[in-house]
C-alpha positions as CSV (number, residue, x, y, z in Angstrom):
1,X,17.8,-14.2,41.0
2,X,15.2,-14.6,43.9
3,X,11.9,-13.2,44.2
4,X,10.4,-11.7,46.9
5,X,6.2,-11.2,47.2
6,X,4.9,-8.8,49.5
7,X,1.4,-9.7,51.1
8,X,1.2,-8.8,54.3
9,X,-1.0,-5.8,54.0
10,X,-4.5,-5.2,55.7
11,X,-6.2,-4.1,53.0
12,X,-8.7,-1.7,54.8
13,X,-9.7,0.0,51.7
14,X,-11.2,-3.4,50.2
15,X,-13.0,-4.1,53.3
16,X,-15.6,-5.6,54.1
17,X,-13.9,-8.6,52.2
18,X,-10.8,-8.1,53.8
19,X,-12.6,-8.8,57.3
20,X,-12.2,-12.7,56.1
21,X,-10.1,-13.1,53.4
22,X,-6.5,-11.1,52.0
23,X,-6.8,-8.9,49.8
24,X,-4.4,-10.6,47.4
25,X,-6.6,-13.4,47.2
26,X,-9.7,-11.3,45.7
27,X,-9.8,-12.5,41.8
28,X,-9.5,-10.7,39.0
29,X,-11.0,-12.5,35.4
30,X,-11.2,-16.0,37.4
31,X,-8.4,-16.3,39.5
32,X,-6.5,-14.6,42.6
33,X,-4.4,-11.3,41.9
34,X,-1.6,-13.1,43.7
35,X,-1.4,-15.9,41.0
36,X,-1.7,-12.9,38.1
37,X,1.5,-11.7,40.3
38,X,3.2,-15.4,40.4
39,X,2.5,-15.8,36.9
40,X,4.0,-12.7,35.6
41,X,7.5,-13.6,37.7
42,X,7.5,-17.4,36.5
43,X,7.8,-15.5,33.1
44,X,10.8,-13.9,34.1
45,X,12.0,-17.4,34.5
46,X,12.5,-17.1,38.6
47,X,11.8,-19.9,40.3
48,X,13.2,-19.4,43.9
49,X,10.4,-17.0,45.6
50,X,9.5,-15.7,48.9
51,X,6.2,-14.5,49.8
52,X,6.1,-12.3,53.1
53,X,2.9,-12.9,54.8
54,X,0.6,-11.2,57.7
55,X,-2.0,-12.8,59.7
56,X,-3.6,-14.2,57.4
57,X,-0.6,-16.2,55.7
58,X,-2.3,-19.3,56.6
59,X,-5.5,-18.4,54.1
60,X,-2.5,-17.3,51.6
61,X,-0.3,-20.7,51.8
62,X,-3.5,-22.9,51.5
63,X,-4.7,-20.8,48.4
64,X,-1.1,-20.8,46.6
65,X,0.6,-24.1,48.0
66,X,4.1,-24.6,47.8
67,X,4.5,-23.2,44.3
68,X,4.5,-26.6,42.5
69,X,2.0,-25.7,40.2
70,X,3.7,-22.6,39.4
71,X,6.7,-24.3,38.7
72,X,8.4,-22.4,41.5
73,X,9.3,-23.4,45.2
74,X,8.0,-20.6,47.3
75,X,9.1,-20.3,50.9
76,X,6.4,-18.2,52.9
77,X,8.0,-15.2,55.5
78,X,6.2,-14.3,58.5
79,X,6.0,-10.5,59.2
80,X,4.5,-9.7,62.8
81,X,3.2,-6.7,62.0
82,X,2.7,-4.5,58.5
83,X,6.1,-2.5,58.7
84,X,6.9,-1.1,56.0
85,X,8.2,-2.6,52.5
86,X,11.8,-1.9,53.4
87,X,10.9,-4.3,56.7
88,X,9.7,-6.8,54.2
89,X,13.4,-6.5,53.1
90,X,14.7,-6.9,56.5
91,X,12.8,-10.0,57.9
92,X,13.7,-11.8,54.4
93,X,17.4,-11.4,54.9
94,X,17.8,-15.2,55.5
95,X,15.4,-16.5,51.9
96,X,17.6,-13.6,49.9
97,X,20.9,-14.2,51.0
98,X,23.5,-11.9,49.0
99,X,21.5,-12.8,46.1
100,X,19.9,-10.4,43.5
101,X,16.0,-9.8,43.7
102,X,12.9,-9.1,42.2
103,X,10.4,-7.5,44.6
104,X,6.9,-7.2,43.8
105,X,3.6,-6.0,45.5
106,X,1.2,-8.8,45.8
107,X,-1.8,-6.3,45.1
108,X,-0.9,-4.8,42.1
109,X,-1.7,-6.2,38.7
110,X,0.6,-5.4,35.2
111,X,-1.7,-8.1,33.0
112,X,1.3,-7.4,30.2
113,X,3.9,-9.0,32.1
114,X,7.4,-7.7,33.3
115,X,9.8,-9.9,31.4
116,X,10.8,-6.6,29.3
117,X,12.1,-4.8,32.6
118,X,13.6,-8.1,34.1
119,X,15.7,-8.6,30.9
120,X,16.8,-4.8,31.3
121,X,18.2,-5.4,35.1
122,X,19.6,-8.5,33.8
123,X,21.9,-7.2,31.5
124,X,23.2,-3.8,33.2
125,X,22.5,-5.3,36.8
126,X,22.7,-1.3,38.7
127,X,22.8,-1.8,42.6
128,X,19.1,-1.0,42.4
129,X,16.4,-0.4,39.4
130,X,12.7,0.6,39.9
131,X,9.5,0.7,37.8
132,X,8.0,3.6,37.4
133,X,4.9,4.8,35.5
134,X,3.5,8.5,34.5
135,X,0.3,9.0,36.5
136,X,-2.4,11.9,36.7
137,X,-2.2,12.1,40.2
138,X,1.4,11.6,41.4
139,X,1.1,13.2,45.1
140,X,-0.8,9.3,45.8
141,X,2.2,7.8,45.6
142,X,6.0,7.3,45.9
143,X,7.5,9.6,43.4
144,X,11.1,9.6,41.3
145,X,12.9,12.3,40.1
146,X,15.0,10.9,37.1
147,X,18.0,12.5,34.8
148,X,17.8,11.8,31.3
149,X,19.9,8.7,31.4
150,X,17.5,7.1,33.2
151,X,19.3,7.8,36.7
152,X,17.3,8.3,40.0
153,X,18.0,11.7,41.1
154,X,15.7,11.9,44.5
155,X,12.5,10.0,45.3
156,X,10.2,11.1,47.6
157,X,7.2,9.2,49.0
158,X,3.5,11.2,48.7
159,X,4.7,14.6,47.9
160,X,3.0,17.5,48.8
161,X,4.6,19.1,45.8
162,X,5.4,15.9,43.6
163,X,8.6,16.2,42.2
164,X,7.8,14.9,38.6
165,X,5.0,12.6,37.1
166,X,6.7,9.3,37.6
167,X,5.1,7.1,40.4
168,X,7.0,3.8,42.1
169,X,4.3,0.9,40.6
170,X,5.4,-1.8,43.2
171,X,8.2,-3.5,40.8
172,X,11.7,-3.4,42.4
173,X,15.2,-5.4,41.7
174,X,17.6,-5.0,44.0
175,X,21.6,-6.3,44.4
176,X,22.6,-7.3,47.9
177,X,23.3,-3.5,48.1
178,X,19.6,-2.8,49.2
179,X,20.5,-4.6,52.6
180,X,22.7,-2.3,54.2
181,X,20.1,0.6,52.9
182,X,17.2,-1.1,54.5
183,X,19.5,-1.2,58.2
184,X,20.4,2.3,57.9
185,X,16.8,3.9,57.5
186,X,14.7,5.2,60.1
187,X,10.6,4.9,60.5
188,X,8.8,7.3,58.4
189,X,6.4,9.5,60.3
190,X,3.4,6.8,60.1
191,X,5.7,4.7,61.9
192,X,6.9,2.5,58.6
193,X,10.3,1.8,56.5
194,X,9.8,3.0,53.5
195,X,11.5,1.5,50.6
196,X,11.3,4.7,49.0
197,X,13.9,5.9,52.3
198,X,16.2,3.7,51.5
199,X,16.4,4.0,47.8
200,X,17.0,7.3,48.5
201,X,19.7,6.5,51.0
202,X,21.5,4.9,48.2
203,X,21.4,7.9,45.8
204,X,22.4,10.3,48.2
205,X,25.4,8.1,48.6
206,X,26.0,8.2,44.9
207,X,25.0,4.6,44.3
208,X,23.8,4.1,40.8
209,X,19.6,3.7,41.0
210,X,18.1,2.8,37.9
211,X,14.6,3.7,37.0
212,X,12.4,1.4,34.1
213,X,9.5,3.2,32.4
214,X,6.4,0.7,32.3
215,X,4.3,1.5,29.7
216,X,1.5,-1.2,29.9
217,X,-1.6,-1.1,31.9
218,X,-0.7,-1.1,35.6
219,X,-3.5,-1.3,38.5
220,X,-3.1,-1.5,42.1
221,X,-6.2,-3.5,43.2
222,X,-6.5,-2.4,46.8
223,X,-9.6,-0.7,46.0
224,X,-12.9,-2.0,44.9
225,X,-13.5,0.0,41.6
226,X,-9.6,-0.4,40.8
227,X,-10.5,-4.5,40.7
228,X,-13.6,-4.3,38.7
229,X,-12.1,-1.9,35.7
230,X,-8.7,-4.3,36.2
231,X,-11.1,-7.5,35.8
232,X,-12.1,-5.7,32.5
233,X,-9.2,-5.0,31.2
234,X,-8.1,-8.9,31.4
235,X,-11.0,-10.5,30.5
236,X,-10.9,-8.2,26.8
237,X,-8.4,-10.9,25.9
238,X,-10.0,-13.8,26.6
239,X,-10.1,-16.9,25.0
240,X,-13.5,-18.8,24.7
241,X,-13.8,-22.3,26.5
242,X,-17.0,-24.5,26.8
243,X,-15.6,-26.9,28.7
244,X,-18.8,-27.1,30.9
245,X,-22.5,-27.6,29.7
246,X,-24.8,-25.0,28.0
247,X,-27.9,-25.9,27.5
248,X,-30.0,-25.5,23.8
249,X,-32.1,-22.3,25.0
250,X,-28.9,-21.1,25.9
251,X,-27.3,-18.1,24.3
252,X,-23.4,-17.4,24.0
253,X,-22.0,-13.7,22.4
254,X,-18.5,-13.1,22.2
255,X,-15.8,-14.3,24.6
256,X,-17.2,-16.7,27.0
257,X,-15.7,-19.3,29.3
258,X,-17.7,-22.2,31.1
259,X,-15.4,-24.0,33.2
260,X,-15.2,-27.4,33.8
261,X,-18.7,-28.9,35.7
262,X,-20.6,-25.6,35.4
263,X,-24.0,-25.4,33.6
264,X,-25.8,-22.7,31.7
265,X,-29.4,-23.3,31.4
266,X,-32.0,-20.9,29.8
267,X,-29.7,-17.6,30.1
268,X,-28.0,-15.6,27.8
269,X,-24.1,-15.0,28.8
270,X,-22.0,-12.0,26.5
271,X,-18.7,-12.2,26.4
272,X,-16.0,-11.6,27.9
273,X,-17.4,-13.4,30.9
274,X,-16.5,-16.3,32.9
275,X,-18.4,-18.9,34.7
276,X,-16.5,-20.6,37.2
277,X,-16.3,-24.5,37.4
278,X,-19.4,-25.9,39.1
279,X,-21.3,-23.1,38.7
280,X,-24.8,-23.1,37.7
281,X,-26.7,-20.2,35.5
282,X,-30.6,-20.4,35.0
283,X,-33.0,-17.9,33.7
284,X,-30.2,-15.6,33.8
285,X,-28.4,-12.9,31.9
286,X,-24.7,-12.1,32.2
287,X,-23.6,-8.9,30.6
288,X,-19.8,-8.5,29.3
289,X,-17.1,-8.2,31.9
290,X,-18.5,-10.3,34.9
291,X,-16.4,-13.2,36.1
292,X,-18.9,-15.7,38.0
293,X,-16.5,-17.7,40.6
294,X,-16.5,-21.4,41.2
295,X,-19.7,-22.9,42.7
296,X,-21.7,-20.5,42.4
297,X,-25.8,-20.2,42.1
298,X,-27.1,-17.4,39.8
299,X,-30.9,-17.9,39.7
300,X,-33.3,-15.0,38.1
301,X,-30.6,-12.3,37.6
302,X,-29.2,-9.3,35.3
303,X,-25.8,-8.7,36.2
304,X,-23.1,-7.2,33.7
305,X,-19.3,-5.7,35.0
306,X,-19.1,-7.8,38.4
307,X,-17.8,-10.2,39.9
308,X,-19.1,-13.1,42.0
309,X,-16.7,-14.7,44.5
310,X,-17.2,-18.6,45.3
311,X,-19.7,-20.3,46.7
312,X,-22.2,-17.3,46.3
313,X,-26.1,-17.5,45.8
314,X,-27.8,-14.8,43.7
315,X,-31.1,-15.0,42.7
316,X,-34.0,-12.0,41.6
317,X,-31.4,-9.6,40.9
318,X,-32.5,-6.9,38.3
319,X,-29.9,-4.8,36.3
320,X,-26.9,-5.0,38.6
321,X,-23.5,-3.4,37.3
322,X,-20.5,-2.5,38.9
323,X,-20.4,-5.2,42.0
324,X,-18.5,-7.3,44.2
325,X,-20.2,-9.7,46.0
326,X,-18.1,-11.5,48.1
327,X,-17.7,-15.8,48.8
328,X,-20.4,-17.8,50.0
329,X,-23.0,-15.1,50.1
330,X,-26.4,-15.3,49.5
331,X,-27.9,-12.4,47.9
332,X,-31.8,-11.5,47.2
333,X,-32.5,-8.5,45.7
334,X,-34.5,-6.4,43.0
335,X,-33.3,-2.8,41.1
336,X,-30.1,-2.1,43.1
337,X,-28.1,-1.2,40.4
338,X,-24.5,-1.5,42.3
339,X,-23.8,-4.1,45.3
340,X,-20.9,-4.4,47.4
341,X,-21.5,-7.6,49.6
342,X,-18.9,-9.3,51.9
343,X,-18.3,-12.5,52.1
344,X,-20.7,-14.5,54.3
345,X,-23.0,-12.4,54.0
346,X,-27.2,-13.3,53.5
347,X,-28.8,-9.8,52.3
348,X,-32.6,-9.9,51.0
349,X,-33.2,-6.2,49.4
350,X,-36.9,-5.4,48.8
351,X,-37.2,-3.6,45.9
């Protein structure tokens, strides 16, 4: 079995930092959602994946290499324009051949793995199984109707009038039987091929569509607050590390990680937090949940549920919760409780 990584998207609803950098590259508890996503199918023990990529697949195949490190050969798919999933489908006919496939949204992030649902497709292999999840607010998303044997009856993509509670969570396998599916479909309204078309083109054929329930905790991170509570959620299991060097004024609570080459001097860090590898912390305090990237400068500052992207100066911040401040940015600022800064960005902020 194949997999196949979609991460093509735009993501205009994490901009500013998606002016400079893909959104599947923002990190989540120290490293990029996309290798969460990579992780989580290496699991599965795939090692054959494809990553369909947009305009900015050069920043995406730098970041991820050739999958080595993975322990996976990836093959990167150029899609000229974002099309649709089910055109994702299409323009990888040649990586999938006629084999079976995993497909997964490179912006979504299931921390507890997918091995459970892989095994599941594995052993009764239908022509087609998704992964759904109960959600508050189905009408968001793509939506399946399902029988009590676990059958898709209908799926529907954004309902006005959702037809159950069960929403698509961007985890598909498919047989080679999703290929003729994603040939027959037309574009939706907005101009896309929805995947949720074609499944449906199946069923109404009578070809068997399984659905999985997920039961774990599921985020997509396209948005800013959906990254922050996901980098919470993963960094409440982690692990401590002093790899780097903390300083004797120093003082560590709970989990905390200090990556290789970083420095703590004079602060107080509580866990779970992670600072990056070269990055140095003085007369600083870091509250729980904040992931500090690589090489970064924190001089002066209260900050507590954020996260830092590389390369990023902060200095004479006060109380700050709740922000993204994006790579290599240099930020000066007093009692602003909640930043969102892009990368390459220089803000001062008088208080």
């Amino acid at each position: 079995m194949k997999a196949l990584v979609l991460s093509g998207g735009m993501g205009i609803r994490l901009r500013p930092f998606t002016h400079s950098s893909p959104k599947q590259l923002v990190p989540v508890a120290g490293k990029a959602v996309l290798e969460h996503v990579l992780n989580n199918i290496r699991e599965t023990g795939i090692t054959e994946i494809g990553i369909v990529v947009g305009d900015s697949g050069d920043r995406i195949s730098e970041a991820i290499g050739d999958g080595s490190r993975f322990g996976a050969r990836i093959t990167y798919i150029h899609q000229e324009e974002p099309l649709g999933l089910a055109h994702c489908v299409v323009v990888a006919r040649e990586f999938l051949g006629d084999d079976d496939f995993l497909m997964y949204l490179g912006d979504n992030m299931l921390p507890e793995g997918i091995t459970s649902v892989a095994r599941s497709f594995a052993k009764e292999r239908p022509p087609a199984q998704i992964v759904v999840q109960k959600v508050a607010d189905p009408g968001a998303f793509g939506v399946a109707e399902v029988d009590a044997e676990g059958t898709v009856v209908r799926l529907v993509e954004k309902p006005v009038t959702p037809v159950s509670d069960l929403a698509l969570i961007g985890v598909y396998f498919f047989t080679a039987a999703i290929h003729e599916a994603v040939a027959s479909i037309e574009p939706s309204p907005r101009g896309e091929l929805e995947i949720t078309d074609a499944l449906q083109w199946l069923v109404g054929r009578g070809v068997t569509v399984k659905a999985a329930e997920y039961t774990g905790y599921w985020q997509d991170t396209g948005q800013i607050d959906g990254v922050l509570e996901c980098n919470r959620r993963v960094l409440e299991k982690l692990r401590p590390d002093l790899s780097g060097e903390v300083d004797g004024a120093s003082r560590l609570t709970g989990a905390v990680v200090v990556e290789p080459g970083a420095r703590v001097v004079r602060s107080r860090i509580e866990g779970p937090a992670i600072i990056g590898a070269g990055s140095v912390v003085t007369d600083s305090h870091v509250g729980r949940y904040t992931s500090i990237g690589r090489r970064c400068e924190l001089r002066d500052t209260q900050i507590g549920d954020s996260i830092v992207l590389d390369g990023s100066t902060v200095a004479d911040l006060r109380g700050v919760t709740g922000s993204l401040i994006g790579r290599s940015a240099s930020v000066h600022a007093s009692r602003h409780h909640r930043l969102i800064i892009g990368d390459d960005s220089n803000v001062g902020i008088a208080s």
